[in-house]
Short mmCIF file of C-alpha atoms and ligand atoms in Angstrom, two decimals:
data_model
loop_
_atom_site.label_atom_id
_atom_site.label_comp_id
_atom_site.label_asym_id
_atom_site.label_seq_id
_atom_site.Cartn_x
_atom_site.Cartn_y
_atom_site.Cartn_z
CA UNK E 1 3.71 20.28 42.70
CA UNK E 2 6.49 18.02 42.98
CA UNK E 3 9.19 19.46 45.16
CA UNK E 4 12.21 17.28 43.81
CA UNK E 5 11.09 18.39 40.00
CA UNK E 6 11.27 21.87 41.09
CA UNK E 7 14.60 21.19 42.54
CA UNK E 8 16.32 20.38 39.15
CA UNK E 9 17.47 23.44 37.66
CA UNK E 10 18.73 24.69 41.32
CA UNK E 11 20.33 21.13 41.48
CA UNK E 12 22.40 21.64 38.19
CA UNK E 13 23.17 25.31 38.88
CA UNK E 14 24.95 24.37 42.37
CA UNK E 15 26.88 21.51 40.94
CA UNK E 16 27.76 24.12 38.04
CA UNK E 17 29.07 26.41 40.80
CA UNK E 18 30.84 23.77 42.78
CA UNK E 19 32.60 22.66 39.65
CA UNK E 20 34.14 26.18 38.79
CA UNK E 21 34.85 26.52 42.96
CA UNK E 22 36.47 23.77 42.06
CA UNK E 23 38.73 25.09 39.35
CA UNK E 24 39.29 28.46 41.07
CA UNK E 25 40.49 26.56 44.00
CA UNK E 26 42.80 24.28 42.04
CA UNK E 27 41.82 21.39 43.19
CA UNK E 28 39.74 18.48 41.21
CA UNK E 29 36.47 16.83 43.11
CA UNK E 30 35.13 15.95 40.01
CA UNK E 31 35.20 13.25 37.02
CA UNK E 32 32.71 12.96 34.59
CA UNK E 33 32.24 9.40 34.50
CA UNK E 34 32.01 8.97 38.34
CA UNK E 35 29.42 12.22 38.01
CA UNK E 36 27.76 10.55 34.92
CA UNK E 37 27.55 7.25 37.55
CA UNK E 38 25.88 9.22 39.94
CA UNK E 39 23.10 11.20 37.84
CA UNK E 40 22.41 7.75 36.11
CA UNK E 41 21.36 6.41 39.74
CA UNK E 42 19.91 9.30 40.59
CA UNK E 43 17.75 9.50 36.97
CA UNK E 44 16.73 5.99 37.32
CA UNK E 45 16.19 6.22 41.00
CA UNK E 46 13.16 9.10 40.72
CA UNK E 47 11.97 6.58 37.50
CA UNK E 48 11.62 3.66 39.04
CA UNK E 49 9.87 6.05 42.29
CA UNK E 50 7.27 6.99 39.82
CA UNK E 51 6.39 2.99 39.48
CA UNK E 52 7.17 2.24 43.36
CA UNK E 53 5.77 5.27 45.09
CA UNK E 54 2.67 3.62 45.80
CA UNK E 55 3.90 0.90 47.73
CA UNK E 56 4.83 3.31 50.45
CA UNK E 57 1.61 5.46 50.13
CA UNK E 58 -1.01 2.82 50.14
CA UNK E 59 0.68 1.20 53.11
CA UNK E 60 0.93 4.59 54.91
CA UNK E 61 -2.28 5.46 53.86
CA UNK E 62 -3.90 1.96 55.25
CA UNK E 63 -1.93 2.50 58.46
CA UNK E 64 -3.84 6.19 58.98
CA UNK E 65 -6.77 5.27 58.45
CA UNK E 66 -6.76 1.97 60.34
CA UNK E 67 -4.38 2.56 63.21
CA UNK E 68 -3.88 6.67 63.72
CA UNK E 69 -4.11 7.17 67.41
CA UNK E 70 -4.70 10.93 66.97
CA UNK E 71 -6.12 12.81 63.97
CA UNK E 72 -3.67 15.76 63.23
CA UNK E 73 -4.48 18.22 61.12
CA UNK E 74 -2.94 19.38 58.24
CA UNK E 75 -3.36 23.12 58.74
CA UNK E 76 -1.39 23.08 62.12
CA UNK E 77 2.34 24.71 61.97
CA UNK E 78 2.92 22.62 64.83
CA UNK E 79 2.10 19.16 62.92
CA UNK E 80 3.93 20.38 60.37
CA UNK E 81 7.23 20.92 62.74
CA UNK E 82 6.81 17.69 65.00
CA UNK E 83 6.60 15.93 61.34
CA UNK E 84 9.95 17.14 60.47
CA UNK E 85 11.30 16.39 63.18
CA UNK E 86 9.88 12.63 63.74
CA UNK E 87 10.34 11.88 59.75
CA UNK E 88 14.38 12.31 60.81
CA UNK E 89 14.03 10.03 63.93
CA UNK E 90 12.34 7.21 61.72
CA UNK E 91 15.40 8.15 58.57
CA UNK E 92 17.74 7.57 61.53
CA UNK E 93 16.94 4.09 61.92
CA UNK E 94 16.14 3.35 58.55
CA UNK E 95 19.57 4.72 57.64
CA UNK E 96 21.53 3.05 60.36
CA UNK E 97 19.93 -0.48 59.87
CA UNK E 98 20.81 0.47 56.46
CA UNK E 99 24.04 0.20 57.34
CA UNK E 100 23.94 -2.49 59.69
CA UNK E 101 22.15 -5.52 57.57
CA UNK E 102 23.02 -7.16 55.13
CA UNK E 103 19.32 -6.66 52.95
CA UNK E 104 18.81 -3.04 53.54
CA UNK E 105 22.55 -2.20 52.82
CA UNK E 106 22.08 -4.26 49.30
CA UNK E 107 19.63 -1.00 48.66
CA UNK E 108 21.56 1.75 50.46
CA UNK E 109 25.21 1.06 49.32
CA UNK E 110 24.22 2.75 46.13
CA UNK E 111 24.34 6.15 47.54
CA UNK E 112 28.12 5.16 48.96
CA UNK E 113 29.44 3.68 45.88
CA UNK E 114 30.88 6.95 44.42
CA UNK E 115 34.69 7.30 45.70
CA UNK E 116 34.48 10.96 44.98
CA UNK E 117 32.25 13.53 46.96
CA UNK E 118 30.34 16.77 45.83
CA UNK E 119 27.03 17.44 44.86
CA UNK E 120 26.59 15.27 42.43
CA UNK E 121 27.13 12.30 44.93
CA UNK E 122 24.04 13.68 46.81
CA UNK E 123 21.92 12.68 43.96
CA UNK E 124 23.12 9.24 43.88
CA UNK E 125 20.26 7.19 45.35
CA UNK E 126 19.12 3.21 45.15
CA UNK E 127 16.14 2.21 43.23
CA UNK E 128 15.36 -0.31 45.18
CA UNK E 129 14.88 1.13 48.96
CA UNK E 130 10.91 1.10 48.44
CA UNK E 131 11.12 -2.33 48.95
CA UNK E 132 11.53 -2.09 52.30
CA UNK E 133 11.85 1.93 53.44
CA UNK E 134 8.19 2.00 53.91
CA UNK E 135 8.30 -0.15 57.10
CA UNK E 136 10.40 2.74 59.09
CA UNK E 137 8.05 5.72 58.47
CA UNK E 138 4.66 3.51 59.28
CA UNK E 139 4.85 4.77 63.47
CA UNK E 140 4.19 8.30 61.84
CA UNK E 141 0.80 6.75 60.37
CA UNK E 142 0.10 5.58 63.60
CA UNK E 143 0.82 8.53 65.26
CA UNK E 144 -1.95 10.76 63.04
CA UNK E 145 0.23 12.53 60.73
CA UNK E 146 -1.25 12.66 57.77
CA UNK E 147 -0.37 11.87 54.34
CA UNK E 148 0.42 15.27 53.06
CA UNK E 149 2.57 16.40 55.63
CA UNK E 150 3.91 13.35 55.42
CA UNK E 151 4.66 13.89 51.47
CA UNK E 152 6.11 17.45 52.53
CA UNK E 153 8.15 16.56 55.03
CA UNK E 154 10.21 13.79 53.06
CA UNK E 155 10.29 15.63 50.14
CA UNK E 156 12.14 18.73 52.69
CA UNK E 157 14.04 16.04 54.64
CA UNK E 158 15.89 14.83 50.75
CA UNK E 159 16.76 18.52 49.60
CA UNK E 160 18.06 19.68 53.47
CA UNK E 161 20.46 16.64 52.08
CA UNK E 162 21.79 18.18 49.14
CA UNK E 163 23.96 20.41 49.88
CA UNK E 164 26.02 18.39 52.56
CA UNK E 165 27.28 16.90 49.74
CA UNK E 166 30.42 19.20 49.49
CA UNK E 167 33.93 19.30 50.28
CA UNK E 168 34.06 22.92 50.09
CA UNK E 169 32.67 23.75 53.39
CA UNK E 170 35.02 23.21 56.63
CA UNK E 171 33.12 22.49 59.77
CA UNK E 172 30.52 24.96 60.85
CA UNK E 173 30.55 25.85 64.72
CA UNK E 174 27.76 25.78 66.58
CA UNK E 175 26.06 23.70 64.00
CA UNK E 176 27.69 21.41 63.67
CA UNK E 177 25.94 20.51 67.20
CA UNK E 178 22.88 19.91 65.97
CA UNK E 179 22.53 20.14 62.67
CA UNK E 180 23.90 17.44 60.04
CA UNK E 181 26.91 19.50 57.97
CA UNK E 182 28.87 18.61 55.16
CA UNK E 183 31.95 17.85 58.00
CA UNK E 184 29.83 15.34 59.69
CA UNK E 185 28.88 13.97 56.39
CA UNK E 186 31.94 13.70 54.70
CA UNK E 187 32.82 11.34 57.77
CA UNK E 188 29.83 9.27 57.22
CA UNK E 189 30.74 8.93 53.54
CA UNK E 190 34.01 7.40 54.76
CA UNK E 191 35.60 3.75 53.97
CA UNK E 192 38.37 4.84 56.64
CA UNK E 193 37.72 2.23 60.30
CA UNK E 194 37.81 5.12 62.21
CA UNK E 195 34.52 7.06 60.35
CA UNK E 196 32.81 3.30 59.34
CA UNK E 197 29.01 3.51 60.49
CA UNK E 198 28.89 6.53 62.26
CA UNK E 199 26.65 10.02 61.55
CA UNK E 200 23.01 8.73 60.46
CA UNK E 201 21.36 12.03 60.66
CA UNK E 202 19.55 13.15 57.36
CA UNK E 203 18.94 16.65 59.18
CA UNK E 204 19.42 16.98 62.89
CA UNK E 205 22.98 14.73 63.76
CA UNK E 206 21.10 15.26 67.49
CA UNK E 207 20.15 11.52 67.08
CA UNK E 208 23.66 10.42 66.90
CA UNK E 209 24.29 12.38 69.61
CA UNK E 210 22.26 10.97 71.62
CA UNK E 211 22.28 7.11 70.16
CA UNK E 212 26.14 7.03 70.38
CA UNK E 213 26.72 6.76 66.64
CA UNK E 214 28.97 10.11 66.47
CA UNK E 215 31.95 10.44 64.83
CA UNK E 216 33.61 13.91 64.27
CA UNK E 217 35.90 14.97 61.10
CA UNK E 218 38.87 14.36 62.57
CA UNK E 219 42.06 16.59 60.27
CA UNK E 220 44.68 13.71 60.92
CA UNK E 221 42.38 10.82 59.60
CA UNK E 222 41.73 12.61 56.03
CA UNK E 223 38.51 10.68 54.89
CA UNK E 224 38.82 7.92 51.54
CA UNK E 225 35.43 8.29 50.05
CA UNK E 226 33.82 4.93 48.48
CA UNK E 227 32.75 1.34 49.99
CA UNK E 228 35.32 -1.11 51.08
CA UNK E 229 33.98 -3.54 48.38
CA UNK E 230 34.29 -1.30 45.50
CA UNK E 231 31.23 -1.49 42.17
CA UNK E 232 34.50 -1.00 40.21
CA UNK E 233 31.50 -0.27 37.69
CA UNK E 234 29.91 2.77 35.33
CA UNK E 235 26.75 0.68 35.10
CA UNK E 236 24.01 2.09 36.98
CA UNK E 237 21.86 -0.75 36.58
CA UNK E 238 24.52 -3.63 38.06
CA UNK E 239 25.35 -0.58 41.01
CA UNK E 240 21.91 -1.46 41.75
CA UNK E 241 21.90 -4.94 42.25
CA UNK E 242 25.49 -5.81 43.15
CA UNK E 243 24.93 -6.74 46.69
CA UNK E 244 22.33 -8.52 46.16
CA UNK E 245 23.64 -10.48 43.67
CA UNK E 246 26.67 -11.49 46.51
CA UNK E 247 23.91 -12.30 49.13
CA UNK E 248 22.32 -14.51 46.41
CA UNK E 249 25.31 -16.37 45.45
CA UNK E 250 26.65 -16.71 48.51
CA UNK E 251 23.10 -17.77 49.94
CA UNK E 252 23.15 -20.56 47.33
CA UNK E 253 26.68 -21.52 48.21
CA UNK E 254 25.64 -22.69 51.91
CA UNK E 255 24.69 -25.57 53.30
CA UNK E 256 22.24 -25.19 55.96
CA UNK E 257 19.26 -23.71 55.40
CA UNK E 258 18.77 -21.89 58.59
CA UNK E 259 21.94 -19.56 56.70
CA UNK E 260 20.48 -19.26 53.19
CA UNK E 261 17.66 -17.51 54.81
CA UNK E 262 18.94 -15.75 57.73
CA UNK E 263 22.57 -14.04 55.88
CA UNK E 264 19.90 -11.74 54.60
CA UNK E 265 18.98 -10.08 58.24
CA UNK E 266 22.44 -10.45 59.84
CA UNK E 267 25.02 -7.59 60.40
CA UNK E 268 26.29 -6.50 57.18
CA UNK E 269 29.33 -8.28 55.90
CA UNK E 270 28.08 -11.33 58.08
CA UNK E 271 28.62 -14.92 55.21
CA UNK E 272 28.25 -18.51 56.41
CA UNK E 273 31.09 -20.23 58.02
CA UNK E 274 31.49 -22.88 55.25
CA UNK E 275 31.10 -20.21 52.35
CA UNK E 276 33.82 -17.77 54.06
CA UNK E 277 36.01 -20.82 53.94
CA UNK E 278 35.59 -21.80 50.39
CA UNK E 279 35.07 -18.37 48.73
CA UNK E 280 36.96 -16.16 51.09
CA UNK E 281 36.48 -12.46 49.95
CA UNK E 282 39.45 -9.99 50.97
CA UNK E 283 38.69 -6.82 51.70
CA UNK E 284 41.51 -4.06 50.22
CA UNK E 285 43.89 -2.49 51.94
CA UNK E 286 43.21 1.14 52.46
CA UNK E 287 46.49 2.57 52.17
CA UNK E 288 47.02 1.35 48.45
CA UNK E 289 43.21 2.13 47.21
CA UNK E 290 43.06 3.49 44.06
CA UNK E 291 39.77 5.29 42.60
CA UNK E 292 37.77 3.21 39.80
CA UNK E 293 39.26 4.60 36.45
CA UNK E 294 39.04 3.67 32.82
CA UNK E 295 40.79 5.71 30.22
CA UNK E 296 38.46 6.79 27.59
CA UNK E 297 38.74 9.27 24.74
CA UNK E 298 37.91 12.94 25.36
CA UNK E 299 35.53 12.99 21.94
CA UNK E 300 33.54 9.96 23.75
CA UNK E 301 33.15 11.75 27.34
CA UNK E 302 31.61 14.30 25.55
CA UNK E 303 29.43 12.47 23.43
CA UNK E 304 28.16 10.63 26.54
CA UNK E 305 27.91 13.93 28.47
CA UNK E 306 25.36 15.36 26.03
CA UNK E 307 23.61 11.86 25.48
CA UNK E 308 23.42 11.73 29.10
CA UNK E 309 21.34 15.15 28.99
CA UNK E 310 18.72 13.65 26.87
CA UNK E 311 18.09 11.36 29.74
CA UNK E 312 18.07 14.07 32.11
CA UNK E 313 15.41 15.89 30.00
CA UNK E 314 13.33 12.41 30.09
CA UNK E 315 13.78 12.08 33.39
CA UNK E 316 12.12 15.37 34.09
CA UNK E 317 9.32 15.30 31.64
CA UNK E 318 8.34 11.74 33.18
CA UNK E 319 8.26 13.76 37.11
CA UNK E 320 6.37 16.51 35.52
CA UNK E 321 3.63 14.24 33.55
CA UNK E 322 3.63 11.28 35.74
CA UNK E 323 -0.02 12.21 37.08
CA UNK E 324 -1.63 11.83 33.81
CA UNK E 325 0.60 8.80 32.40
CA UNK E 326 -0.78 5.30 32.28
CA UNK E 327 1.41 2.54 33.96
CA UNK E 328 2.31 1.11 30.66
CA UNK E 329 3.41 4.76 29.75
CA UNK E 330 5.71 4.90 32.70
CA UNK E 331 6.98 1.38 32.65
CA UNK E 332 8.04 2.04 28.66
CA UNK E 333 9.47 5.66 29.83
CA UNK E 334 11.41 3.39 32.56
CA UNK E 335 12.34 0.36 30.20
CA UNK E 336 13.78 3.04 27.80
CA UNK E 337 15.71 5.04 31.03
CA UNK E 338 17.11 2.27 32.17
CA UNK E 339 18.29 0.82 28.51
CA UNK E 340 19.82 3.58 27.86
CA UNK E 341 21.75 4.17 30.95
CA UNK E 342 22.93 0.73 30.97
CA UNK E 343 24.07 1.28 27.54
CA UNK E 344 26.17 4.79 28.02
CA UNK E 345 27.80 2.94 31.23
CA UNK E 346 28.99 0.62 28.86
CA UNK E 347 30.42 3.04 26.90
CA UNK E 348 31.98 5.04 29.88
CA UNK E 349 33.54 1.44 30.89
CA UNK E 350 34.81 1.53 27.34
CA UNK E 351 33.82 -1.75 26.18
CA UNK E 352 34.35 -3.20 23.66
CA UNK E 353 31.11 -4.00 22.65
CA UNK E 354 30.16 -0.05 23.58
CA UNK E 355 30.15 1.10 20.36
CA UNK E 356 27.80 -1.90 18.51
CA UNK E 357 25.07 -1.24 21.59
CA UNK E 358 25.45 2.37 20.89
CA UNK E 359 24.42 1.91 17.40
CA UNK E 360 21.58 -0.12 18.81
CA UNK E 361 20.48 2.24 21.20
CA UNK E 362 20.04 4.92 18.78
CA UNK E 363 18.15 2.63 16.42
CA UNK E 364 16.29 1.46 19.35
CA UNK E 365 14.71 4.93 19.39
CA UNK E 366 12.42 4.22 16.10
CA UNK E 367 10.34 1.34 18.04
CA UNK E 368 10.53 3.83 20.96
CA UNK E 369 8.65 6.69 18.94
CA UNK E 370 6.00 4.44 17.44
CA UNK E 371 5.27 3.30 21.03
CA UNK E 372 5.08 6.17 23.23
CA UNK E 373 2.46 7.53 21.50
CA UNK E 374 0.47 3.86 21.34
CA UNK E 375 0.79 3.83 25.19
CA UNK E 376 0.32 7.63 25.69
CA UNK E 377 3.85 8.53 26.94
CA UNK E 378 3.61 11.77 24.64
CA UNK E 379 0.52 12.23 22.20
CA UNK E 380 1.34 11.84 18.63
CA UNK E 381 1.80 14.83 17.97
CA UNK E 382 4.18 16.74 14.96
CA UNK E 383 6.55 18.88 16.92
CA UNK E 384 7.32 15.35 19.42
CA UNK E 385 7.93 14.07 16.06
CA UNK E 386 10.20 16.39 14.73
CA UNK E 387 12.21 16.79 17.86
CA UNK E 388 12.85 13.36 18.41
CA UNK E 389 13.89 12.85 14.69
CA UNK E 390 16.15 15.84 15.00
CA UNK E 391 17.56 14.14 18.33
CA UNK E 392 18.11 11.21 17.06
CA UNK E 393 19.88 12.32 13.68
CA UNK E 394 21.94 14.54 15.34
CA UNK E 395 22.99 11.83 17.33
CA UNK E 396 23.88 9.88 14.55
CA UNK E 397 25.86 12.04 13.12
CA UNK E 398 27.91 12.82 16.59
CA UNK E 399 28.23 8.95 17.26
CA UNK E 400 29.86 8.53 13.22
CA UNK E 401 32.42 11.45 14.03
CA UNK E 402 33.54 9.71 17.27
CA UNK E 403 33.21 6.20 16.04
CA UNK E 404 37.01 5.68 15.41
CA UNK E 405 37.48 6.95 18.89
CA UNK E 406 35.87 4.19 20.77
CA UNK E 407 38.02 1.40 22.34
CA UNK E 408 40.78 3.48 22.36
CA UNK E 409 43.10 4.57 24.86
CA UNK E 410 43.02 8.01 26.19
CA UNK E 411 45.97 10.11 24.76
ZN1 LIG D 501 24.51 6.08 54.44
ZN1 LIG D 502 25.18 11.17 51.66
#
């Protein structure tokens, strides 16, 4: 059973609850377009994990059997518990190298990008941290643990994370000693000097206790939420890749070779001398920073909302069938994900091309339904038919109602 996929429903109900806390409270954490943002990342994140997952297994797996000092067993409580517990010492260094070069921050600044904070922000996650997120968790191979404990003990370590994800909760006591809280976590979600790379911990904040990388929520330093180099984006896809494509450019842009390769392991932030000089980047000032924002037409949020959904629901289905999908099954479930994503960004961006590729994305979905059955996504069977057809007129008919509304401003 997959733990996340389980997690859904409770997932949607909390961030249902936060957003009438919200409105009871009178205050406004939320914006549907920075929330849509979010999802999207997190939707295409688990997607592209279905492809990727086995980059991290078969190495862990290779490292057990090759290199385990000790053979745990997976019916020992105790295995289970030092597991936890180690799987948060390895996330501590793979989240503060995360933070502190340039390459594994091109993955992790994803998570950071949103300049709001609630739950859905928790679900915001890179699609591209299997790259290199393996590497951390291999001294748990080598220390016997094995692979589903392993499995378990991630899966526990990402939903403990949740629910720190929430401005609603002041600091917590005693806990706030050990445990990581949504106080300590607001501060790590900071762009504020004061709260910038401090607070690790993906359960225990003992780590940055002890590895001097604390930082308390301090009430005269209220914390900015975001990245000091904003996405200024609603396209999941490019929030994926923007780093990447700076450490790309700017590698091309230098001279000596030794700094093409090595910008990619310094400290993040770190450019060559002679590109700083020629394309000098300035970083915002914090007291005028303004939150990403583009107008857009009631009638259009809510047509993206509920397209959004569909993507959701595809999301889920792909989690839930993955085991018995063929890889060209998953990559068409991802190609279509990630197409349509890209394309509802757009929309949320309000370009002006949003409302042609919206067209195009809901032709797009005829190909789609005489391929997913070809590649066994979903057998060919009438009632997949019928719902999808239904979907997809419906849609139709939505998108024609709100046509005149696109590329307009807001009232
Ligand atoms: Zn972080
Ligand atoms: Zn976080």
């Amino acid at each position: 059973m997959n733990l996340i996929l389980f997690a859904v429903p409770f997932f949607l109900v909390l961030i249902a609850i936060e957003c009438l806390a919200d409105r009871w409270r009178g205050v406004s954490h939320y914006r549907l377009a920075d929330s849509i943002n979010s999802l999207s990342a997190g939707v295409l994140s688990t997607t592209t994990g279905l492809l990727t997952k086995g980059l991290g297994l078969v190495t862990y797996g290779f490292a057990l059997e090759h290199l385990a000092v000790f053979e745990l067993s997976a019916d020992s409580l105790w295995v289970w518990a030092l597991a936890f517990v180690l799987y948060d010492f390895c996330y501590y260094w793979l989240h503060r190298l995360g933070h502190e070069r340039n390459i594994l921050w091109a993955a992790h600044l994803v998570h950071h990008q949103s300049e709001e904070y609630n739950l859905s922000t928790a679900l915001r996650q890179t699609s591209t941290g299997f790259l290199l997120g393996w590497i951390f968790y291999l001294p748990m191979a080598v220390l016997g643990v094995p692979l589903l404990v392993f499995v378990g003990v991630a899966a526990m370590n990402l939903l403990y994370q949740f629910w720190v994800h929430t401005q609603h909760i002041p600091k917590l006591g005693w806990f706030e000693w050990f445990f990581v809280t949504p106080s300590n976590h607001r501060a790590h979600h900071a762009q504020n000097a004061l709260y910038m790379d401090r607070n690790y911990g993906g359960v225990f904040i003992l780590w940055d206790r002890l590895f001097g990388s604390f930082q308390e929520e301090d009430d005269n330093e209220p914390v900015v939420f975001g990245v000091t180099t904003p996405l200024a984006s609603w396209n999941p896809l490019w929030a994926n890749v923007q780093f990447y494509a700076q450490l790309w450019a700017d590698a091309r842009r230098a001279e000596r070779g030794w700094d093409k390769l090595r910008i990619w392991f310094m400290r993040t932030g770190w450019r060559p001398a002679d590109v700083a000089r020629k394309y000098p980047m300035d970083k915002p000032d914090l007291s005028r920073f303004r939150k990403f924002e583009v107008p857009l037409d009631g009638r259009v949020q809510r047509y993206v909302a509920l397209q959004f959904c569909g993507y959701v629901a595809l999301g889920s289905y792909l989690m839930g069938v993955e085991s018995q999908l063929p890889t060209a099954a998953l990559v068409l479930g991802w190609g279509a994900m990630a197409w349509g994503l890209f394309v509802l960004g757009m929309t949320l961006e309000n370009r002006a091309l949003a409302l042609r590729l919206e067209w195009l994305r809901l032709a797009s979905n005829l190909p789609l339904m005489g391929l997913a059955p070809l590649v066994g996504l979903w057998p060919a069977s009438l009632p997949a038919w019928i719902a999808l057809v239904a979907y997809s007129l419906l849609s139709v008919v939505a998108l024609y109602r709100c046509k005149d509304r696109f590329t307009r401003r807001a009232s």
